mmCIF file of C-alpha atoms in Angstrom:
data_model
loop_
_atom_site.group_PDB
_atom_site.id
_atom_site.type_symbol
_atom_site.label_atom_id
_atom_site.label_comp_id
_atom_site.label_asym_id
_atom_site.label_seq_id
_atom_site.Cartn_x
_atom_site.Cartn_y
_atom_site.Cartn_z
ATOM 1 C CA UNK A 95 93.407 141.849 94.479
ATOM 2 C CA UNK A 96 96.101 140.342 96.677
ATOM 3 C CA UNK A 97 96.701 137.593 94.092
ATOM 4 C CA UNK A 98 97.080 140.146 91.288
ATOM 5 C CA UNK A 99 99.489 142.213 93.357
ATOM 6 C CA UNK A 100 101.497 139.107 94.217
ATOM 7 C CA UNK A 101 101.939 138.107 90.574
ATOM 8 C CA UNK A 102 102.654 141.669 89.459
ATOM 9 C CA UNK A 103 105.501 141.789 91.965
ATOM 10 C CA UNK A 104 106.684 138.197 91.670
ATOM 11 C CA UNK A 105 107.185 137.736 87.937
ATOM 12 C CA UNK A 106 109.273 140.843 87.180
ATOM 13 C CA UNK A 107 111.419 140.014 90.221
ATOM 14 C CA UNK A 108 111.689 136.399 89.052
ATOM 15 C CA UNK A 109 113.066 137.527 85.687
ATOM 16 C CA UNK A 110 115.502 139.960 87.286
ATOM 17 C CA UNK A 111 116.706 137.442 89.889
ATOM 18 C CA UNK A 112 117.020 134.639 87.320
ATOM 19 C CA UNK A 113 119.078 136.728 84.916
ATOM 20 C CA UNK A 114 121.080 138.299 87.737
ATOM 21 C CA UNK A 115 121.860 135.091 89.583
ATOM 22 C CA UNK A 116 122.629 133.074 86.451
ATOM 23 C CA UNK A 117 125.123 135.780 85.390
ATOM 24 C CA UNK A 118 126.558 135.790 88.894
ATOM 25 C CA UNK A 119 126.738 131.959 88.854
ATOM 26 C CA UNK A 120 128.866 131.918 85.743
ATOM 27 C CA UNK A 121 132.069 133.153 87.372
ATOM 28 C CA UNK A 122 132.280 130.868 90.416
ATOM 29 C CA UNK A 123 131.475 127.906 88.169
ATOM 30 C CA UNK A 124 134.216 128.805 85.669
ATOM 31 C CA UNK A 125 136.733 129.455 88.452
ATOM 32 C CA UNK A 126 135.895 126.206 90.241
ATOM 33 C CA UNK A 127 136.071 124.262 86.975
ATOM 34 C CA UNK A 128 139.476 125.751 86.203
ATOM 35 C CA UNK A 129 141.041 124.962 89.560
ATOM 36 C CA UNK A 130 139.108 122.162 91.274
ATOM 37 C CA UNK A 131 137.776 119.800 88.586
ATOM 38 C CA UNK A 132 134.378 118.507 87.570
ATOM 39 C CA UNK A 133 133.201 116.987 90.862
ATOM 40 C CA UNK A 134 133.745 120.185 92.832
ATOM 41 C CA UNK A 135 132.174 122.231 90.045
ATOM 42 C CA UNK A 136 129.045 120.095 90.118
ATOM 43 C CA UNK A 137 128.840 120.591 93.877
ATOM 44 C CA UNK A 138 129.029 124.364 93.350
ATOM 45 C CA UNK A 139 126.364 124.300 90.612
ATOM 46 C CA UNK A 140 124.018 122.274 92.820
ATOM 47 C CA UNK A 141 124.538 124.586 95.775
ATOM 48 C CA UNK A 142 123.868 127.607 93.552
ATOM 49 C CA UNK A 143 120.631 126.021 92.373
ATOM 50 C CA UNK A 144 119.620 125.512 96.021
ATOM 51 C CA UNK A 145 120.365 129.123 96.852
ATOM 52 C CA UNK A 146 118.447 130.324 93.810
ATOM 53 C CA UNK A 147 115.431 128.262 94.862
ATOM 54 C CA UNK A 148 115.696 129.503 98.439
ATOM 55 C CA UNK A 149 115.796 133.112 97.244
ATOM 56 C CA UNK A 150 112.627 132.514 95.226
ATOM 57 C CA UNK A 151 110.814 130.718 98.010
ATOM 58 C CA UNK A 152 111.898 132.793 100.981
ATOM 59 C CA UNK A 153 112.250 136.299 99.592
ATOM 60 C CA UNK A 154 110.369 136.676 96.320
ATOM 61 C CA UNK A 155 107.266 134.923 97.568
ATOM 62 C CA UNK A 156 107.325 136.663 100.938
ATOM 63 C CA UNK A 157 104.919 137.682 102.445
ATOM 64 C CA UNK A 158 102.344 136.172 100.091
ATOM 65 C CA UNK A 159 103.393 132.545 100.487
ATOM 66 C CA UNK A 160 104.366 131.157 103.848
ATOM 67 C CA UNK A 161 106.319 127.886 103.847
ATOM 68 C CA UNK A 162 106.258 125.837 107.004
ATOM 69 C CA UNK A 163 108.948 123.188 107.165
ATOM 70 C CA UNK A 164 108.643 120.421 109.750
ATOM 71 C CA UNK A 165 111.580 118.360 110.988
ATOM 72 C CA UNK A 166 114.002 119.975 108.580
ATOM 73 C CA UNK A 167 115.875 121.371 111.555
ATOM 74 C CA UNK A 168 116.834 117.909 112.797
ATOM 75 C CA UNK A 169 119.923 118.029 110.644
ATOM 76 C CA UNK A 170 121.414 116.232 107.763
ATOM 77 C CA UNK A 171 120.878 112.570 107.165
ATOM 78 C CA UNK A 172 124.025 110.513 107.788
ATOM 79 C CA UNK A 173 124.791 110.214 104.079
ATOM 80 C CA UNK A 174 123.159 110.232 100.689
ATOM 81 C CA UNK A 175 119.475 109.270 100.660
ATOM 82 C CA UNK A 176 116.635 108.865 98.248
ATOM 83 C CA UNK A 177 114.001 111.475 99.104
ATOM 84 C CA UNK A 178 110.524 110.802 97.760
ATOM 85 C CA UNK A 179 107.837 113.462 97.741
ATOM 86 C CA UNK A 180 104.239 113.689 96.594
ATOM 87 C CA UNK A 181 103.782 116.048 93.665
ATOM 88 C CA UNK A 182 101.037 118.608 93.147
ATOM 89 C CA UNK A 183 102.636 121.760 91.832
ATOM 90 C CA UNK A 184 105.242 122.695 89.255
ATOM 91 C CA UNK A 185 107.001 124.659 92.006
ATOM 92 C CA UNK A 186 107.647 121.517 94.103
ATOM 93 C CA UNK A 187 111.222 121.262 92.868
ATOM 94 C CA UNK A 188 111.824 124.677 94.418
ATOM 95 C CA UNK A 189 109.961 124.009 97.659
ATOM 96 C CA UNK A 190 112.258 121.071 98.485
ATOM 97 C CA UNK A 191 115.363 123.258 98.179
ATOM 98 C CA UNK A 192 115.412 123.678 101.943
ATOM 99 C CA UNK A 193 116.993 120.231 102.235
ATOM 100 C CA UNK A 194 120.499 121.042 103.316
ATOM 101 C CA UNK A 195 122.197 118.361 101.246
ATOM 102 C CA UNK A 196 123.746 118.081 97.812
ATOM 103 C CA UNK A 197 121.085 116.590 95.581
ATOM 104 C CA UNK A 198 119.835 116.103 92.071
ATOM 105 C CA UNK A 199 116.192 115.774 91.182
ATOM 106 C CA UNK A 200 114.505 113.162 89.053
ATOM 107 C CA UNK A 201 112.454 115.054 86.475
ATOM 108 C CA UNK A 202 110.705 114.617 83.151
ATOM 109 C CA UNK A 203 111.291 116.479 79.913
ATOM 110 C CA UNK A 204 109.556 119.751 80.654
ATOM 111 C CA UNK A 205 111.885 121.330 83.281
ATOM 112 C CA UNK A 206 114.709 121.069 80.753
ATOM 113 C CA UNK A 207 112.672 123.187 78.342
ATOM 114 C CA UNK A 208 112.400 126.149 80.734
ATOM 115 C CA UNK A 209 114.863 128.850 79.603
ATOM 116 C CA UNK A 210 117.960 129.254 81.800
ATOM 117 C CA UNK A 211 116.624 126.950 84.548
ATOM 118 C CA UNK A 212 116.515 123.975 82.180
ATOM 119 C CA UNK A 213 120.065 124.545 81.062
ATOM 120 C CA UNK A 214 121.348 124.867 84.634
ATOM 121 C CA UNK A 215 119.461 121.690 85.627
ATOM 122 C CA UNK A 216 121.150 119.892 82.741
ATOM 123 C CA UNK A 217 124.576 121.122 83.856
ATOM 124 C CA UNK A 218 123.824 120.002 87.431
ATOM 125 C CA UNK A 219 123.116 116.477 86.209
ATOM 126 C CA UNK A 220 119.387 116.339 86.927
ATOM 127 C CA UNK A 221 118.017 112.989 85.803
ATOM 128 C CA UNK A 222 115.519 112.968 82.956
ATOM 129 C CA UNK A 223 113.639 109.702 83.444
ATOM 130 C CA UNK A 224 111.725 110.183 80.220
ATOM 131 C CA UNK A 225 114.946 110.006 78.241
ATOM 132 C CA UNK A 226 116.706 107.237 80.165
ATOM 133 C CA UNK A 227 116.158 103.513 80.280
ATOM 134 C CA UNK A 228 115.878 102.102 83.779
ATOM 135 C CA UNK A 229 119.369 100.623 83.498
ATOM 136 C CA UNK A 230 120.845 104.008 82.572
ATOM 137 C CA UNK A 231 118.874 105.684 85.354
ATOM 138 C CA UNK A 232 119.955 103.079 87.886
ATOM 139 C CA UNK A 233 123.636 103.295 86.944
ATOM 140 C CA UNK A 234 123.659 107.109 87.039
ATOM 141 C CA UNK A 235 121.692 107.332 90.283
ATOM 142 C CA UNK A 236 123.899 104.766 92.018
ATOM 143 C CA UNK A 237 127.004 106.626 90.915
ATOM 144 C CA UNK A 238 125.567 109.852 92.366
ATOM 145 C CA UNK A 239 124.663 108.168 95.651
ATOM 146 C CA UNK A 240 128.186 106.758 95.897
ATOM 147 C CA UNK A 241 129.477 110.309 95.486
ATOM 148 C CA UNK A 242 127.253 111.294 98.434
ATOM 149 C CA UNK A 243 124.739 113.106 96.236
ATOM 150 C CA UNK A 244 121.140 112.492 97.280
ATOM 151 C CA UNK A 245 118.305 111.880 94.856
ATOM 152 C CA UNK A 246 114.948 113.646 95.101
ATOM 153 C CA UNK A 247 112.137 111.924 93.234
ATOM 154 C CA UNK A 248 108.457 112.652 92.752
ATOM 155 C CA UNK A 249 107.346 109.083 92.079
ATOM 156 C CA UNK A 250 103.775 109.927 91.099
ATOM 157 C CA UNK A 251 105.352 111.061 87.845
ATOM 158 C CA UNK A 252 102.973 113.928 87.217
ATOM 159 C CA UNK A 253 101.218 116.486 89.348
ATOM 160 C CA UNK A 254 97.979 115.403 90.971
ATOM 161 C CA UNK A 255 94.957 117.612 91.486
ATOM 162 C CA UNK A 256 93.253 115.866 94.364
ATOM 163 C CA UNK A 257 94.113 114.909 97.926
ATOM 164 C CA UNK A 258 94.945 111.348 96.926
ATOM 165 C CA UNK A 259 98.599 110.362 96.597
ATOM 166 C CA UNK A 260 98.481 108.512 93.290
ATOM 167 C CA UNK A 261 100.256 105.318 92.267
ATOM 168 C CA UNK A 262 104.034 105.457 92.533
ATOM 169 C CA UNK A 263 106.567 104.438 89.943
ATOM 170 C CA UNK A 264 109.182 102.208 91.453
ATOM 171 C CA UNK A 265 112.493 103.296 89.894
ATOM 172 C CA UNK A 266 113.696 105.418 92.820
ATOM 173 C CA UNK A 267 112.799 102.694 95.322
ATOM 174 C CA UNK A 268 114.649 100.037 93.350
ATOM 175 C CA UNK A 269 117.705 102.288 93.236
ATOM 176 C CA UNK A 270 117.578 102.806 97.019
ATOM 177 C CA UNK A 271 117.387 99.055 97.553
ATOM 178 C CA UNK A 272 120.252 98.291 95.209
ATOM 179 C CA UNK A 273 122.456 101.159 96.383
ATOM 180 C CA UNK A 274 121.881 100.368 100.067
ATOM 181 C CA UNK A 275 120.749 103.861 101.031
ATOM 182 C CA UNK A 276 117.834 105.002 103.202
ATOM 183 C CA UNK A 277 114.590 106.498 101.934
ATOM 184 C CA UNK A 278 113.228 109.707 103.394
ATOM 185 C CA UNK A 279 109.554 110.411 102.619
ATOM 186 C CA UNK A 280 108.595 114.052 102.181
ATOM 187 C CA UNK A 281 105.011 115.256 102.352
ATOM 188 C CA UNK A 282 103.989 118.514 100.728
ATOM 189 C CA UNK A 283 100.605 120.151 101.119
ATOM 190 C CA UNK A 284 99.077 123.521 100.304
ATOM 191 C CA UNK A 285 101.283 123.824 97.218
ATOM 192 C CA UNK A 286 98.387 122.773 94.993
ATOM 193 C CA UNK A 287 96.546 125.961 95.973
ATOM 194 C CA UNK A 288 99.558 128.243 95.672
ATOM 195 C CA UNK A 289 100.291 127.183 92.108
ATOM 196 C CA UNK A 290 97.416 125.218 90.648
ATOM 197 C CA UNK A 291 98.005 122.716 87.890
ATOM 198 C CA UNK A 292 97.463 124.373 84.521
ATOM 199 C CA UNK A 293 98.032 127.885 85.868
ATOM 200 C CA UNK A 294 101.080 130.126 85.973
ATOM 201 C CA UNK A 295 99.462 132.532 88.416
ATOM 202 C CA UNK A 296 100.444 132.165 92.057
ATOM 203 C CA UNK A 297 97.850 132.419 94.795
ATOM 204 C CA UNK A 298 98.818 133.580 98.301
ATOM 205 C CA UNK A 299 98.722 130.767 100.829
ATOM 206 C CA UNK A 300 100.639 128.453 103.105
ATOM 207 C CA UNK A 301 102.710 125.475 102.026
ATOM 208 C CA UNK A 302 103.573 122.694 104.453
ATOM 209 C CA UNK A 303 106.584 120.513 103.810
ATOM 210 C CA UNK A 304 107.128 117.727 106.297
ATOM 211 C CA UNK A 305 110.171 115.527 106.404
ATOM 212 C CA UNK A 306 108.979 112.163 107.710
ATOM 213 C CA UNK A 307 111.103 109.636 109.614
ATOM 214 C CA UNK A 308 113.858 108.045 107.588
ATOM 215 C CA UNK A 309 113.306 104.435 106.528
ATOM 216 C CA UNK A 310 116.584 102.615 106.978
ATOM 217 C CA UNK A 311 117.817 100.277 104.277
ATOM 218 C CA UNK A 312 117.770 97.301 106.663
ATOM 219 C CA UNK A 313 114.016 97.794 107.040
ATOM 220 C CA UNK A 314 113.258 97.467 103.332
ATOM 221 C CA UNK A 315 116.166 95.620 101.735
ATOM 222 C CA UNK A 316 114.197 92.364 101.442
ATOM 223 C CA UNK A 317 110.844 93.873 100.472
ATOM 224 C CA UNK A 318 109.506 93.512 96.949
ATOM 225 C CA UNK A 319 109.847 96.915 95.224
ATOM 226 C CA UNK A 320 106.079 96.996 94.697
ATOM 227 C CA UNK A 321 105.451 96.555 98.424
ATOM 228 C CA UNK A 322 108.094 99.126 99.284
ATOM 229 C CA UNK A 323 106.702 101.851 97.035
ATOM 230 C CA UNK A 324 103.190 101.246 98.342
ATOM 231 C CA UNK A 325 104.394 101.294 101.935
ATOM 232 C CA UNK A 326 105.990 104.708 101.373
ATOM 233 C CA UNK A 327 102.937 105.929 99.463
ATOM 234 C CA UNK A 328 100.743 105.057 102.466
ATOM 235 C CA UNK A 329 103.106 106.886 104.837
ATOM 236 C CA UNK A 330 102.877 110.044 102.717
ATOM 237 C CA UNK A 331 99.111 109.637 102.224
ATOM 238 C CA UNK A 332 98.626 109.407 106.011
ATOM 239 C CA UNK A 333 100.523 112.670 106.453
ATOM 240 C CA UNK A 334 98.497 114.366 103.713
ATOM 241 C CA UNK A 335 95.334 113.196 105.468
ATOM 242 C CA UNK A 336 96.566 114.589 108.795
ATOM 243 C CA UNK A 337 97.302 117.944 107.184
ATOM 244 C CA UNK A 338 94.181 118.271 105.105
ATOM 245 C CA UNK A 339 91.342 116.479 106.909
ATOM 246 C CA UNK B 200 92.282 73.048 84.939
ATOM 247 C CA UNK B 201 89.234 75.137 83.986
ATOM 248 C CA UNK B 202 89.061 78.886 83.389
ATOM 249 C CA UNK B 203 87.964 79.681 86.941
ATOM 250 C CA UNK B 204 90.927 77.803 88.359
ATOM 251 C CA UNK B 205 93.278 79.666 86.023
ATOM 252 C CA UNK B 206 91.818 83.017 87.146
ATOM 253 C CA UNK B 207 92.208 81.959 90.764
ATOM 254 C CA UNK B 208 95.884 81.192 90.175
ATOM 255 C CA UNK B 209 96.408 84.577 88.474
ATOM 256 C CA UNK B 210 94.805 86.241 91.486
ATOM 257 C CA UNK B 211 97.141 84.293 93.760
ATOM 258 C CA UNK B 212 100.100 85.744 91.855
ATOM 259 C CA UNK B 213 98.858 89.257 92.609
ATOM 260 C CA UNK B 214 98.121 88.435 96.239
ATOM 261 C CA UNK B 215 101.470 86.739 96.845
ATOM 262 C CA UNK B 216 103.812 88.923 94.781
ATOM 263 C CA UNK B 217 102.126 92.299 95.072
ATOM 264 C CA UNK B 218 99.966 91.934 98.210
ATOM 265 C CA UNK B 219 96.977 93.127 96.230
ATOM 266 C CA UNK B 220 93.719 93.101 98.165
ATOM 267 C CA UNK B 221 91.195 90.613 96.827
ATOM 268 C CA UNK B 222 88.579 93.340 96.340
ATOM 269 C CA UNK B 223 90.854 95.035 93.791
ATOM 270 C CA UNK B 224 91.161 91.883 91.711
ATOM 271 C CA UNK B 225 88.392 92.480 89.207
ATOM 272 C CA UNK B 226 88.600 91.706 85.514
ATOM 273 C CA UNK B 227 88.207 95.369 84.551
ATOM 274 C CA UNK B 228 90.915 96.591 86.972
ATOM 275 C CA UNK B 229 93.634 98.483 85.092
ATOM 276 C CA UNK B 230 96.964 97.007 86.108
ATOM 277 C CA UNK B 231 98.768 100.364 86.007
ATOM 278 C CA UNK B 232 96.186 102.846 87.270
ATOM 279 C CA UNK B 233 94.103 100.657 89.620
ATOM 280 C CA UNK B 234 96.499 97.992 90.860
ATOM 281 C CA UNK B 235 99.541 100.284 90.730
ATOM 282 C CA UNK B 236 102.068 98.258 88.781
ATOM 283 C CA UNK B 237 104.667 100.110 86.735
ATOM 284 C CA UNK B 238 106.700 98.939 83.771
ATOM 285 C CA UNK B 239 109.362 97.438 86.053
ATOM 286 C CA UNK B 240 106.735 95.581 88.098
ATOM 287 C CA UNK B 241 105.555 93.991 84.861
ATOM 288 C CA UNK B 242 108.910 92.220 84.661
ATOM 289 C CA UNK B 243 108.320 90.867 88.184
ATOM 290 C CA UNK B 244 104.779 89.904 87.180
ATOM 291 C CA UNK B 245 106.027 87.951 84.167
ATOM 292 C CA UNK B 246 108.539 86.099 86.358
ATOM 293 C CA UNK B 247 105.809 85.300 88.912
ATOM 294 C CA UNK B 248 103.405 84.084 86.192
ATOM 295 C CA UNK B 249 106.123 81.916 84.673
ATOM 296 C CA UNK B 250 106.774 80.349 88.050
ATOM 297 C CA UNK B 251 103.109 79.841 88.869
ATOM 298 C CA UNK B 252 102.148 78.302 85.518
ATOM 299 C CA UNK B 253 105.531 76.690 84.683
ATOM 300 C CA UNK B 254 105.620 78.360 81.304
ATOM 301 C CA UNK B 255 108.035 80.641 79.396
ATOM 302 C CA UNK B 256 106.290 83.886 78.400
ATOM 303 C CA UNK B 257 109.073 86.455 78.660
ATOM 304 C CA UNK B 258 109.365 86.888 74.895
ATOM 305 C CA UNK B 259 105.629 86.621 74.160
ATOM 306 C CA UNK B 260 104.607 89.755 72.215
ATOM 307 C CA UNK B 261 101.038 89.561 73.568
ATOM 308 C CA UNK B 262 102.255 90.787 76.960
ATOM 309 C CA UNK B 263 102.646 94.255 75.442
ATOM 310 C CA UNK B 264 98.886 94.480 74.879
ATOM 311 C CA UNK B 265 97.914 93.698 78.447
ATOM 312 C CA UNK B 266 96.086 96.564 80.117
ATOM 313 C CA UNK B 267 93.628 94.998 82.548
ATOM 314 C CA UNK B 268 93.507 92.020 84.856
ATOM 315 C CA UNK B 269 90.946 90.554 82.441
ATOM 316 C CA UNK B 270 93.592 90.720 79.693
ATOM 317 C CA UNK B 271 95.896 88.624 81.889
ATOM 318 C CA UNK B 272 93.116 86.091 82.530
ATOM 319 C CA UNK B 273 92.534 85.828 78.784
ATOM 320 C CA UNK B 274 96.263 85.594 78.071
ATOM 321 C CA UNK B 275 96.629 82.694 80.502
ATOM 322 C CA UNK B 276 93.498 80.986 79.144
ATOM 323 C CA UNK B 277 94.952 81.254 75.627
ATOM 324 C CA UNK B 278 98.248 79.769 76.832
ATOM 325 C CA UNK B 279 96.280 76.872 78.299
ATOM 326 C CA UNK B 280 94.300 76.371 75.070
ATOM 327 C CA UNK B 281 97.552 76.406 73.088
ATOM 328 C CA UNK B 282 98.914 73.656 75.317
ATOM 329 C CA UNK B 283 101.713 75.729 76.856
ATOM 330 C CA UNK B 284 100.471 75.262 80.402
ATOM 331 C CA UNK B 285 100.899 71.733 81.696
ATOM 332 C CA UNK B 286 97.915 70.039 83.345
ATOM 333 C CA UNK B 287 98.056 70.196 87.126
#
């Protein structure tokens, strides 16, 4: 009953907010582009995406979904980072919006196919790893990091349905090593119940998103990328175990 | 060098370059799903195999068909039979 009510309220509001905010976004983007150039415009687009996601997560889902962030209040990292998060729900890209930094996400093809959201993600420069060679991905990601734009990656590649953090793909880790930036592991839990894989119906629940201690570049610069990705995978797996055992 | 020695050397590559636990090194282990290599790690694997066996395999088309550790064993055994791997 509560689940039905949640979805009956959420989806109409989602459509209204998406249309409303995307119309509202148009003007500041055009104005910024006219007067401040591409770089500033991209910053505005990325901030607007963050705000959109925060509206969805904090207002539209309230009070059915509670999101508990841990260590997000510590403050910004000193510069651009590569954030890596386990992946269990198609809403994960929205849950991480609470990171108070300018970022782009590493995604596959499907988010670009979602009406409105896909187009805005394309404008914001989200990285489609399924369409890029590693060299293209590396060059683009390094350029973003140099511009102080962080990268958020879900290195499992696809959503998992069990408690196990599955094998990681190494692209994001290789970029962090080559660009000389830190890695910040993120652990998400509870999201798999709120929006189960294969379903578009939300279930009321609690989502935990923990920001784990930053791994400084000096700590991993000489590690083989394979060892590095597995080290980070174990860190996130340990946190999942703590949350779910 | 017999087949068992070749397999042992392949296992050493995984232990040294990828810190793979010995218990995971079974012939039927899938190199992507079970051992956790990705397409970029394969490049590192090829480099490590070349170094270990003193052979050039970077352009060998058969690498594309490798799926399991057993496939790598067989690939190395074939290289030995073809005379590409020098005797120890």
